[in-house]
Tab-separated table of C-alpha atoms and ligand atoms in Angstrom:
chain	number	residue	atom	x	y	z
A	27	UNK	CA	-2.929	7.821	26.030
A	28	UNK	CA	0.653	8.744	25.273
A	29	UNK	CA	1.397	7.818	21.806
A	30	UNK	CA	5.085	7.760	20.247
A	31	UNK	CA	4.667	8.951	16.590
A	32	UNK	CA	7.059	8.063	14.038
A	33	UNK	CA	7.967	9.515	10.944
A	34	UNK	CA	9.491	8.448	8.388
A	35	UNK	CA	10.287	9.625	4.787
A	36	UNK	CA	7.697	9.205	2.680
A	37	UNK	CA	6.116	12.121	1.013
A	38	UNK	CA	2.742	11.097	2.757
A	39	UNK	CA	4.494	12.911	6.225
A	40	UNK	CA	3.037	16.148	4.757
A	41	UNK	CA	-0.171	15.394	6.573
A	42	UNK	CA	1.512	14.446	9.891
A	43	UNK	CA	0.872	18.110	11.555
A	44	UNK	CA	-2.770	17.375	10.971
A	45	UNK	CA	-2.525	13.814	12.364
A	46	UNK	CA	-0.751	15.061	15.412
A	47	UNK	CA	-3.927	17.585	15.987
A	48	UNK	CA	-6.530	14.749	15.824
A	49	UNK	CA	-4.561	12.562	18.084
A	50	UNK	CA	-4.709	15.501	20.253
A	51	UNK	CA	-8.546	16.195	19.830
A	52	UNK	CA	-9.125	12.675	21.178
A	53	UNK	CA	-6.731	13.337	24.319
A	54	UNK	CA	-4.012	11.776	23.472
A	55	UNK	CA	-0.036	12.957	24.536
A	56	UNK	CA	1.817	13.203	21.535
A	57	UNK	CA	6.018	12.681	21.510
A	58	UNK	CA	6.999	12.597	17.650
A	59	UNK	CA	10.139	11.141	16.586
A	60	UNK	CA	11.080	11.792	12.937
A	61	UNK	CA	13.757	10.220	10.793
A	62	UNK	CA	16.314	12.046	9.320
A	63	UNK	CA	14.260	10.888	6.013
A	64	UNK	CA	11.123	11.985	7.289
A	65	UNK	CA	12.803	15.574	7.953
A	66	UNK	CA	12.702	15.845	4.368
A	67	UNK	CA	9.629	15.901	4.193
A	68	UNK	CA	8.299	17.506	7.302
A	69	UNK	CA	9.774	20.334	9.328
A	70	UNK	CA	10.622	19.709	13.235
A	71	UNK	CA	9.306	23.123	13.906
A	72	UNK	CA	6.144	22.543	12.620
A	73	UNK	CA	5.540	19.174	14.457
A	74	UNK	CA	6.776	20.950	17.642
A	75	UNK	CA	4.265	23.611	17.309
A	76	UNK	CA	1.424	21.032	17.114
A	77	UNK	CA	2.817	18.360	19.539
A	78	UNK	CA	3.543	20.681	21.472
A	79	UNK	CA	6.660	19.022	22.687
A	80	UNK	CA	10.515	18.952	21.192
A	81	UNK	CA	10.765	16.832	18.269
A	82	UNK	CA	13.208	13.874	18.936
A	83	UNK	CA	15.666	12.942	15.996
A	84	UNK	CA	18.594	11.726	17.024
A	85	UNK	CA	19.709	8.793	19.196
A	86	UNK	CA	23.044	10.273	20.128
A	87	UNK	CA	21.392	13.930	21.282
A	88	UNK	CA	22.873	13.955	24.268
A	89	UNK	CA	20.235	17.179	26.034
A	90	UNK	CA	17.255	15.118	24.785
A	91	UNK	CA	18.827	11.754	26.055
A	92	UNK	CA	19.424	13.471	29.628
A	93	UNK	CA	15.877	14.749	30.222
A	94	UNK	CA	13.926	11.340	28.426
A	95	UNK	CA	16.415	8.593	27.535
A	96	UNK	CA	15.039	6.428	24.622
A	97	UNK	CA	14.414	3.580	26.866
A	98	UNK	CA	12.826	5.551	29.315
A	99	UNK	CA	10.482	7.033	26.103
A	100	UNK	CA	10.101	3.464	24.821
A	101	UNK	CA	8.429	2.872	28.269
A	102	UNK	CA	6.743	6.098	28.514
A	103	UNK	CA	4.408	5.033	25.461
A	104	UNK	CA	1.503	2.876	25.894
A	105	UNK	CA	1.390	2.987	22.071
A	106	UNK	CA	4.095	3.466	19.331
A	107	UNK	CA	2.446	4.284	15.850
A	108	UNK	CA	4.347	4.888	13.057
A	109	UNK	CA	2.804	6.905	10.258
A	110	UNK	CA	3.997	7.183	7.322
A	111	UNK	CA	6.097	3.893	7.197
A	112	UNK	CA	7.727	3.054	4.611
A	113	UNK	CA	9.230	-0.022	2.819
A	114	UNK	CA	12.487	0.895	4.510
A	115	UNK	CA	11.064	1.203	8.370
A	116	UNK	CA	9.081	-1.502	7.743
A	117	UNK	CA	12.312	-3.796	6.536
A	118	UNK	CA	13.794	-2.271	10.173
A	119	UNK	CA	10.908	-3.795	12.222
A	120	UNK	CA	11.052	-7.301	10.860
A	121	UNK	CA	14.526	-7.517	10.524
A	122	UNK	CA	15.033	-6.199	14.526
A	123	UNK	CA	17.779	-3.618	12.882
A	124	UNK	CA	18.307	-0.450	15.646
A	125	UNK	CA	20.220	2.429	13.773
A	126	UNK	CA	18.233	4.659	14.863
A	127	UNK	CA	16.134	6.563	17.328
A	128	UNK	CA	12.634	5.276	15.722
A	129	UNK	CA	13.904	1.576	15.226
A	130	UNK	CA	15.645	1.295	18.400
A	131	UNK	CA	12.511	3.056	20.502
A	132	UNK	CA	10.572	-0.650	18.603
A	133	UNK	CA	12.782	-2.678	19.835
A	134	UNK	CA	12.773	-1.088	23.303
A	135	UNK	CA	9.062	-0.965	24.095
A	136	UNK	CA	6.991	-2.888	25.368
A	137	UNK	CA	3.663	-0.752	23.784
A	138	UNK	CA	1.480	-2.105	20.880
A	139	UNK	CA	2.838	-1.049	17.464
A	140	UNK	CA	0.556	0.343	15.141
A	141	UNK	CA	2.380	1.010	11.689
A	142	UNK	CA	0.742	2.904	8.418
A	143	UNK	CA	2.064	1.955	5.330
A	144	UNK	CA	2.535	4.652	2.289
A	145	UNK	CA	4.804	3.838	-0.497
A	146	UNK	CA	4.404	3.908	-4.398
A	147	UNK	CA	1.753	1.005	-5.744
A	148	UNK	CA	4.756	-0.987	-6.823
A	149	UNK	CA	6.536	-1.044	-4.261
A	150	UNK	CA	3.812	-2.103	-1.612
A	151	UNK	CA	2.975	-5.237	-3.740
A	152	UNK	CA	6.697	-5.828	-4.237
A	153	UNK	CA	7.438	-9.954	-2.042
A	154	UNK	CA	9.909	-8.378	0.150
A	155	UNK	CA	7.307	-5.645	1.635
A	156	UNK	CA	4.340	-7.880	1.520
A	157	UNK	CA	6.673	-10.621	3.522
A	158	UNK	CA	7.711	-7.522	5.995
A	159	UNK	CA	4.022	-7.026	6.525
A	160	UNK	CA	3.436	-10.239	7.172
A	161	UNK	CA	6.214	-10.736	9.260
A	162	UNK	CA	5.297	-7.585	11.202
A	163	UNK	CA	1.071	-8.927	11.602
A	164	UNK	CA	2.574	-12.224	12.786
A	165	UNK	CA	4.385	-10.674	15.769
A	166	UNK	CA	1.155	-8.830	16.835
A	167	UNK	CA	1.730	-5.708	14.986
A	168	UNK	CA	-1.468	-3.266	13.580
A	169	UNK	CA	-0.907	-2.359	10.239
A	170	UNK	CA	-3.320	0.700	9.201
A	171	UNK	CA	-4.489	0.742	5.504
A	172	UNK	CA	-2.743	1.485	2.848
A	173	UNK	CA	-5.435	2.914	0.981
A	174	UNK	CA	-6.025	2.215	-2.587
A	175	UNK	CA	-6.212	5.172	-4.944
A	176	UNK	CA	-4.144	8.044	-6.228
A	177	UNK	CA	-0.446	8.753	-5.507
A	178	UNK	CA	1.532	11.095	-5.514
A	179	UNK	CA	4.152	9.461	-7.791
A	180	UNK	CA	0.616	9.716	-10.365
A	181	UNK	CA	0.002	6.746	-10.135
A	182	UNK	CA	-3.086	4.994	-9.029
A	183	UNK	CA	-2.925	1.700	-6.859
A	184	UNK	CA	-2.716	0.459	-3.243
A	185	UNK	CA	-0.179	2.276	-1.527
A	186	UNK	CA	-1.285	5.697	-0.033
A	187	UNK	CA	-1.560	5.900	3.559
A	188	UNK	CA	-4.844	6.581	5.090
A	189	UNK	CA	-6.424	9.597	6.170
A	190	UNK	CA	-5.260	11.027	9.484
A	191	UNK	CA	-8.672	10.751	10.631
A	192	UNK	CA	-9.073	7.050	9.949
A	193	UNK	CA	-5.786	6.652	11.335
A	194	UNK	CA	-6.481	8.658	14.433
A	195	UNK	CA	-10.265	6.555	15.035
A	196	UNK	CA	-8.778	3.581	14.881
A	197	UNK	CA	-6.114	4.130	17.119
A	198	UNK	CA	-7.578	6.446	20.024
A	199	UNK	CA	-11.330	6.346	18.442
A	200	UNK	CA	-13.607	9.183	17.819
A	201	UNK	CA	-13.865	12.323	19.769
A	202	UNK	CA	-15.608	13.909	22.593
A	203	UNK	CA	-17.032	12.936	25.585
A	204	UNK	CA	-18.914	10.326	23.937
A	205	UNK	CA	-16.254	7.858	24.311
A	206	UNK	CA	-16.527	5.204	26.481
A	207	UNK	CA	-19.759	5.663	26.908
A	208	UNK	CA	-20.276	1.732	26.160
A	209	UNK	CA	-16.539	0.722	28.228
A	210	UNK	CA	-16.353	-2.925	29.098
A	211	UNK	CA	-19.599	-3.725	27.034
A	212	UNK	CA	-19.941	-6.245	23.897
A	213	UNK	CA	-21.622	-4.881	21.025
A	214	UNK	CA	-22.624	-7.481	17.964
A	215	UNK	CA	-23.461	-6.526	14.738
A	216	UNK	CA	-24.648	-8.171	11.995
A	217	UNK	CA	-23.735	-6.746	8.699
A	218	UNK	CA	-24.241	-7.093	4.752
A	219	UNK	CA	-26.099	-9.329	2.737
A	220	UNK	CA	-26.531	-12.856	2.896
A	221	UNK	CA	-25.763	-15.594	-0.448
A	222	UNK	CA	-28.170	-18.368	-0.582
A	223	UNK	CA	-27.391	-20.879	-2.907
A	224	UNK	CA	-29.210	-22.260	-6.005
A	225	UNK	CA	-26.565	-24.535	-7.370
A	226	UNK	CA	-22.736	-24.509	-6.638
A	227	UNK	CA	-22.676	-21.442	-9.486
A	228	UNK	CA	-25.607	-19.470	-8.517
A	229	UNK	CA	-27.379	-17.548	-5.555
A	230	UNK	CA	-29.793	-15.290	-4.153
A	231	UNK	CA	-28.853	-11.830	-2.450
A	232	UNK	CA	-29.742	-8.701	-2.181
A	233	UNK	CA	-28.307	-4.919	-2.880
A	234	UNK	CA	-26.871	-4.613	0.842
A	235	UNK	CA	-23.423	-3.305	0.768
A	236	UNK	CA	-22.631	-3.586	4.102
A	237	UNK	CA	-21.724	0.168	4.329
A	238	UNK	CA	-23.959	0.936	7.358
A	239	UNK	CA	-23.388	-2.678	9.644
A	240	UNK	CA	-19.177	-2.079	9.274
A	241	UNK	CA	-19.739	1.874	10.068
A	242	UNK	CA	-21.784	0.661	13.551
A	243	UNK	CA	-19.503	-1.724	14.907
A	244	UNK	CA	-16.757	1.180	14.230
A	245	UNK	CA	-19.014	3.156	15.682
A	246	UNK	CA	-19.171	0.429	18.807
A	247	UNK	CA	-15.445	0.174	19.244
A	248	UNK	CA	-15.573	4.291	19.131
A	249	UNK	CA	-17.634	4.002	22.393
A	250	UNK	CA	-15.256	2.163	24.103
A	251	UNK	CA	-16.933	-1.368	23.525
A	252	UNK	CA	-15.570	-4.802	22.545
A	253	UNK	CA	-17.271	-5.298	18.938
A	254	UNK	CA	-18.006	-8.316	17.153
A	255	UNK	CA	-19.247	-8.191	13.673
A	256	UNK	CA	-20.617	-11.317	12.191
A	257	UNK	CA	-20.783	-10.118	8.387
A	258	UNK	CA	-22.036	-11.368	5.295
A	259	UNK	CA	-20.021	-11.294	2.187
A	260	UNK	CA	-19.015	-7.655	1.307
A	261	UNK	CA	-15.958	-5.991	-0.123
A	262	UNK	CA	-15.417	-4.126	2.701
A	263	UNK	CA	-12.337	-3.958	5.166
A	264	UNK	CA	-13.560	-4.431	8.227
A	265	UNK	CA	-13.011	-1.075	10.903
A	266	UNK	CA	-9.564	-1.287	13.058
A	267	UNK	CA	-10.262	-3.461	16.248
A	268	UNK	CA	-13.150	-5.010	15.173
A	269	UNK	CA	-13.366	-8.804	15.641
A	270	UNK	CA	-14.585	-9.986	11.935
A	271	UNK	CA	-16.440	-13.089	11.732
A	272	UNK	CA	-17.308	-14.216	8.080
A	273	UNK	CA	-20.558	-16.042	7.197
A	274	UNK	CA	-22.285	-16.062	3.522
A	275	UNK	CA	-25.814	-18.159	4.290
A	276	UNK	CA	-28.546	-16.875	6.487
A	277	UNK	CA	-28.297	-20.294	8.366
A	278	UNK	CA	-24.282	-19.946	8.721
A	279	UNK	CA	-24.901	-16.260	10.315
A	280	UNK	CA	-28.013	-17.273	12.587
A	281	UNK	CA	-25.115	-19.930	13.610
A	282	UNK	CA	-22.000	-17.655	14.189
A	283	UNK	CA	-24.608	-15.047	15.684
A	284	UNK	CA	-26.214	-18.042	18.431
A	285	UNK	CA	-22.106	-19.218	19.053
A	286	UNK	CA	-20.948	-15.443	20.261
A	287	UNK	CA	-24.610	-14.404	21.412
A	288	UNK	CA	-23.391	-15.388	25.511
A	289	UNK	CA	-21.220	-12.532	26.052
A	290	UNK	CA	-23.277	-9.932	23.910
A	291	UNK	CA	-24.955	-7.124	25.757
A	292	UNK	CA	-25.994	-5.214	22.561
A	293	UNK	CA	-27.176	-6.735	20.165
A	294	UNK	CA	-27.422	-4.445	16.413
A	295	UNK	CA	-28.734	-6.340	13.500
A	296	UNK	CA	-27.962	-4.139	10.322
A	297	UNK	CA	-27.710	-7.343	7.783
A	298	UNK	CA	-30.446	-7.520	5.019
A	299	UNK	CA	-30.741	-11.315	5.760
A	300	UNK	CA	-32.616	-13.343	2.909
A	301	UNK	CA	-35.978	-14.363	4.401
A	302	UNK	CA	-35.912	-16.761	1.753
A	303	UNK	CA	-33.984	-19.592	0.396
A	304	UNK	CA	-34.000	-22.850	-2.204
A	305	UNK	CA	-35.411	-25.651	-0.646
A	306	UNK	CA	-33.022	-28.475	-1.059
A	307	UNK	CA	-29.350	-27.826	-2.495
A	308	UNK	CA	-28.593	-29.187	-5.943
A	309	UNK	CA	-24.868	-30.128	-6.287
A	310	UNK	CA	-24.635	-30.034	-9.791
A	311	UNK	CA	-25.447	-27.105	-11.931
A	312	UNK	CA	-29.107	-26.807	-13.072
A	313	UNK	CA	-29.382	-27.053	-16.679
A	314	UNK	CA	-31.511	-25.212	-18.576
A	315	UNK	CA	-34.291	-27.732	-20.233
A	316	UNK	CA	-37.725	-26.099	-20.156
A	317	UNK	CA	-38.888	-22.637	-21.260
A	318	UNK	CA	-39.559	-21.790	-17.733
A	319	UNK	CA	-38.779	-23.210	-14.024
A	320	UNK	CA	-40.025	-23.258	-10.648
A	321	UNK	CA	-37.618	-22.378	-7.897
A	322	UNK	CA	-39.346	-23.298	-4.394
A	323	UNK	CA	-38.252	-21.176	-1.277
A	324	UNK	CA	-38.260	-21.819	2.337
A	325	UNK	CA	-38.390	-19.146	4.930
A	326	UNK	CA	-34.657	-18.532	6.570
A	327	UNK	CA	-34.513	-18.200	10.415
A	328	UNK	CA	-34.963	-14.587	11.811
A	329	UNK	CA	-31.968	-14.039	13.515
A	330	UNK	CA	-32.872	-10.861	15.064
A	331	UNK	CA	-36.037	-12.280	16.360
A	332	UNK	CA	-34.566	-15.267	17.607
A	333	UNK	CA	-31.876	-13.317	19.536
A	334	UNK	CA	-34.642	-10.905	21.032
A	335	UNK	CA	-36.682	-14.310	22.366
A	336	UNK	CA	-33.670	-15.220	24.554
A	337	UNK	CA	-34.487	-14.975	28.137
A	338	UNK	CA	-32.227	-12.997	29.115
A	339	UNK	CA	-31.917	-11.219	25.718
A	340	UNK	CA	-29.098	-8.549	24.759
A	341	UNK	CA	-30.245	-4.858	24.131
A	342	UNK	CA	-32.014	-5.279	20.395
A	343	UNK	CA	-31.675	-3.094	17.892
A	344	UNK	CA	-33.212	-3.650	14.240
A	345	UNK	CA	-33.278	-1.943	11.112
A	346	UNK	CA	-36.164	-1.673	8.678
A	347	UNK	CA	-35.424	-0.773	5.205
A	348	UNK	CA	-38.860	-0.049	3.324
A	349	UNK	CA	-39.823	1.318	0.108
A	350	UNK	CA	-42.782	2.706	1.328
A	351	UNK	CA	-45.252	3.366	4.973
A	352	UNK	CA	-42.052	3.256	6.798
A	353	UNK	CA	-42.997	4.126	10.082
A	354	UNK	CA	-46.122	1.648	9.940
A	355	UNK	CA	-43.632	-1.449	9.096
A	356	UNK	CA	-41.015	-0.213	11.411
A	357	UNK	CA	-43.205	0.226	13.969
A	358	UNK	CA	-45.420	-3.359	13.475
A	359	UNK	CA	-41.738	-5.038	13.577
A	360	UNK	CA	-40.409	-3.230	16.533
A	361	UNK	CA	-43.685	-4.853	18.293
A	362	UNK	CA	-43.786	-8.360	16.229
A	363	UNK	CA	-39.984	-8.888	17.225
A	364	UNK	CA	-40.263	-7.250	20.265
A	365	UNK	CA	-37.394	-5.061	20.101
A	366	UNK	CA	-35.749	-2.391	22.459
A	367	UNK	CA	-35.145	-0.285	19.178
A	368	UNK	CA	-35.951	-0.218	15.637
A	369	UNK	CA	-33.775	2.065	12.864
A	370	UNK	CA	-35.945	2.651	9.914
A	371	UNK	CA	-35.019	4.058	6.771
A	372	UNK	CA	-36.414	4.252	3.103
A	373	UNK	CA	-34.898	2.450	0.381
A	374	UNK	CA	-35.211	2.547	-3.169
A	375	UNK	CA	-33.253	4.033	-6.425
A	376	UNK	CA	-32.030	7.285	-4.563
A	377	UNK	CA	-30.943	6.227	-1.649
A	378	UNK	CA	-30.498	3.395	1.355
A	379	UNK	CA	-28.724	0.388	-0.101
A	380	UNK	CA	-25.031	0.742	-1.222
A	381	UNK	CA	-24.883	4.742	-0.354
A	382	UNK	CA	-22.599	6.526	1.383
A	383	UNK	CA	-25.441	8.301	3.376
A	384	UNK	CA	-29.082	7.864	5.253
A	385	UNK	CA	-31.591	9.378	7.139
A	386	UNK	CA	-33.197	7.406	9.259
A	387	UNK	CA	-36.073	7.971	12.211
A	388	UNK	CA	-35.591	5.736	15.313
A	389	UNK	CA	-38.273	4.097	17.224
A	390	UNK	CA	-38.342	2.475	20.729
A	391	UNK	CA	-41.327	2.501	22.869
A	392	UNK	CA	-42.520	5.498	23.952
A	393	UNK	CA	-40.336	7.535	21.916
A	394	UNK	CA	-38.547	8.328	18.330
A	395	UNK	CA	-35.911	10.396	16.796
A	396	UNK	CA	-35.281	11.513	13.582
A	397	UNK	CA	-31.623	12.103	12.124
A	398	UNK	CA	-30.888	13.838	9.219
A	399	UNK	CA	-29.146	12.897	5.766
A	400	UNK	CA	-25.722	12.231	6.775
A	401	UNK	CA	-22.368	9.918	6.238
A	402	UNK	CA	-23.268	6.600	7.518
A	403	UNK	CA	-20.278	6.762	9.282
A	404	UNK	CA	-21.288	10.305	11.031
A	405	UNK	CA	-24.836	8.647	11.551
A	406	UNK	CA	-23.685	5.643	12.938
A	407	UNK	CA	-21.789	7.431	15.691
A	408	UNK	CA	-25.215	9.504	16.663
A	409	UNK	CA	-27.057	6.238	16.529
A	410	UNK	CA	-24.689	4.627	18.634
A	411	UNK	CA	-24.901	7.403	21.292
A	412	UNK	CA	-28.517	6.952	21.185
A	413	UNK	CA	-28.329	3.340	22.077
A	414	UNK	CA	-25.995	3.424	24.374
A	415	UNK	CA	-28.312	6.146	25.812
A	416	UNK	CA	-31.351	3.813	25.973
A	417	UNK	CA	-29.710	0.832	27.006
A	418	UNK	CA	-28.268	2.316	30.148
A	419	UNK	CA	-32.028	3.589	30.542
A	420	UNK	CA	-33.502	0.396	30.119
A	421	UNK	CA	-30.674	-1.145	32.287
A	422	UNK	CA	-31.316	1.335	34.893
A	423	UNK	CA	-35.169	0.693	34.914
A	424	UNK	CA	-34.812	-3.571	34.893
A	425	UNK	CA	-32.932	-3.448	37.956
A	426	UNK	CA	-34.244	-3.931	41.052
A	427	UNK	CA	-34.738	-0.511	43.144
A	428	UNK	CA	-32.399	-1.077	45.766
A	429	UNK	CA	-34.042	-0.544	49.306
A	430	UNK	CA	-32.352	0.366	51.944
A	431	UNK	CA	-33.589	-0.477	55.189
A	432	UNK	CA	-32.048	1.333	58.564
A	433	UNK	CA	-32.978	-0.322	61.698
A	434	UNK	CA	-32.328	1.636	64.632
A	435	UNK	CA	-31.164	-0.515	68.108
A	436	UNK	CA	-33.534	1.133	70.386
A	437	UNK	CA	-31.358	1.353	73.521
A	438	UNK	CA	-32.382	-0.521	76.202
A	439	UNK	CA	-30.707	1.470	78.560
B	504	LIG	O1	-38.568	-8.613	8.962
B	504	LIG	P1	-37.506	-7.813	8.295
B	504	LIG	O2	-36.570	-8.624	7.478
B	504	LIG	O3	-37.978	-6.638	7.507
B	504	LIG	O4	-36.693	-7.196	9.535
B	504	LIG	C1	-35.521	-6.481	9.373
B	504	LIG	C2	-34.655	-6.626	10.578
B	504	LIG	O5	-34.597	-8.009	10.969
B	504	LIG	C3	-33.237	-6.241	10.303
B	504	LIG	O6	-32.695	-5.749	11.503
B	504	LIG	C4	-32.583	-7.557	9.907
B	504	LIG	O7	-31.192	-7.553	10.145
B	504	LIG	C5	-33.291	-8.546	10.787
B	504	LIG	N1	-33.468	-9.894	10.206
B	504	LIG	C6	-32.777	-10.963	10.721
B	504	LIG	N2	-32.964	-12.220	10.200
B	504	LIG	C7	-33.828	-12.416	9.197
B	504	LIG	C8	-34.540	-11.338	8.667
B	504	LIG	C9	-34.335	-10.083	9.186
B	504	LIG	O8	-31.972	-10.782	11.646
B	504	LIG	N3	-33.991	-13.635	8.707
């Protein structure tokens, strides 16, 4: 992919070199263009040793216009990314101003624009920068982050730009040859918990953070597939690319789920769905009268189950999260649900719901693998190799052998 990067001045362009190297690590062609603000904060020498190309900085450089002209560099990029933007380039875009190289390059290109904001807290939730975004999401633009936390101004807010790495997965995805591996596929995952209401101020749901769902459809769209994650409610951003679909009962994400189910060929369901809820729906709040009360329950559809009884059914995967016999439960609902794959992991006060990492063993029939303590997002890139590993295999063995029969024309001469 040839990517145009642009600079500009914010002190967040310190981490550009490294940015430049992941972009290159996932195969990308790198041209930078810096700002004469950016070049405050970034030397050209540096990016040219990393890009390994000449830095472009000026849109009257007559040499550099001879051997790439801007227009002809607006068309060589199938992507223009702009990292860090600031309020400044970001007033440029939406007001269609060309000054300079960077601006003018926008205006020229035909390529997606992917733009990562980094600016003080203050200034990011300033109207005029939050209408710029908007402005800029309208026309089709990607805007990456910002991420909330500590800035370099020492303050803490929204406002820092995200890490190279994020930036560089969600344009190109992750590394290696792994990529691709699940091109032109649809991957759906179901993700978080699910809110089943008592009254209109009260609910059941469970610990599930959604952590591990959101990491495999990134993980999905790393491959190289379309993914679609039907999620319950979480505060998570969902992973660049990934279409979000927003439910909160069981019932609403067994619905969304049947809806997109047609064009699905794997299907991952990583959402601790209530199996549970009230029976009935009170529409006024339930006042408290006796010394104790009796909430009845009704079993919620099993979404999983019901998408691995279609005929013909996606690739399953499930998850089992157990306190205890893991591999006995996992196993039982691998069968029960007859499923292509089952993830099972252990919950309980240490770990599985709402960390940042799991270990999980993985179950299909005839075989299992075991992965180690890691980053849900690490693990959910091995577990998505795995599938997509399987489902070509069970692909490859549900097909038809193909027989080929030669008939020889016996000569009759
Ligand atoms: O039967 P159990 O709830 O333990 O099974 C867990 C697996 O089934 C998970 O993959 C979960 O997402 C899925 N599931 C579902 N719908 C339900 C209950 C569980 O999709 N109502």
């Amino acid at each position: 992919m040839n990517i145009v990067l642009g600079i500009s001045g914010g002190i967040a362009a310190y981490k550009t070199p490294d940015l430049v190297r992941r972009l290159k690590e996932r195969g990308a062609e790198v041209q930078i263009v810096l700002t004469a603000s950016g070049e405050e904060f970034v030397t050209p020498t540096a990016l040219q040793a990393v890009s390994g190309r000449p830095i472009r900085n000026n849109l009257w450089d007559k040499e550099a216009e001879a051997s790439m002209s801007h227009i002809e560099l607006a068309r060589w990029a199938e992507l223009v990314l702009i990292a860090p933007a600031t309020a400044e380039i970001m007033s440029r875009l939406a007001g269609g101003g060309a000054p300079d190289l960077l601006s003018t390059l926008c205006l020229a290109t035909e390529a997606p624009i992917a733009v990562a904001p980094a600016m003080n807290r203050v200034m990011w939730a300033n109207p005029a920068v939050q209408a710029n975004r908007r402005l800029l999401e309208e026309r089709g633009m990607t805007i990456l982050g910002p991420d909330t936390g500590s800035q370099a101004c020492g303050e803490i807010g929204a406002g820092r730009m995200i890490e190279p790495e994020a930036i560089a997965d969600a344009i190109v995805g992750a590394p290696g040859s792994r990529r691709g591996a699940l091109a032109g596929k649809t991957v759906m995952v179901t993700a978080g918990p699910t809110r089943e209401p008592i009254d209109p101020v009260r609910y059941i749901t469970n610990r599930s953070s959604g952590k591990m769902g959101y990491a495999m459809a990134r993980a999905a769209r790393a491959h190289g597939a379309r993914a679609i994650l039907v999620s319950g409610p979480v505060a998570l951003d969902p992973p660049y690319g990934v279409e979000l679909h927003r439910t909160e009962t069981a019932e609403q994400m067994y619905a969304k789920t049947h809806e997109l189910i047609g064009d699905v060929d794997v299907f991952i369901a990583a959402a601790a769905v209530s199996d549970y809820r009230p029976a009935g729906s009170h529409v006024k709040k339930i006042k408290k009268t006796a010394d104790t009360m009796t909430l009845e329950l009704v079993r919620s559809p099993d979404i999983l189950a019901s998408v691995a009884a279609l005929d013909p059914a996606p690739f399953t995967v499930g998850f089992a999260a157990e306190t205890h016999e893991v591999e006995t439960y996992a196993k039982a609902k691998l069968d029960k649900k007859r499923l292509d794959m089952i993830v099972a992991n252990r919950v309980g006060a240490d770990c599985g719901f709402d960390f940042d990492d799991n270990a999980v063993t993985v179950y299909w029939p005839g075989g299992e693998q075991a992965f180690a303590e890691a980053a849900k997002i690490e693990l959910a890139e091995d577990l998505m190799a795995l599938i997509a590993e399987r489902y070509e295999t069970v692909r490859e063995e549900a097909e038809p052998r193909l027989v080929i029969v030669s008939s020889i024309a016996a000569s009759k001469d």
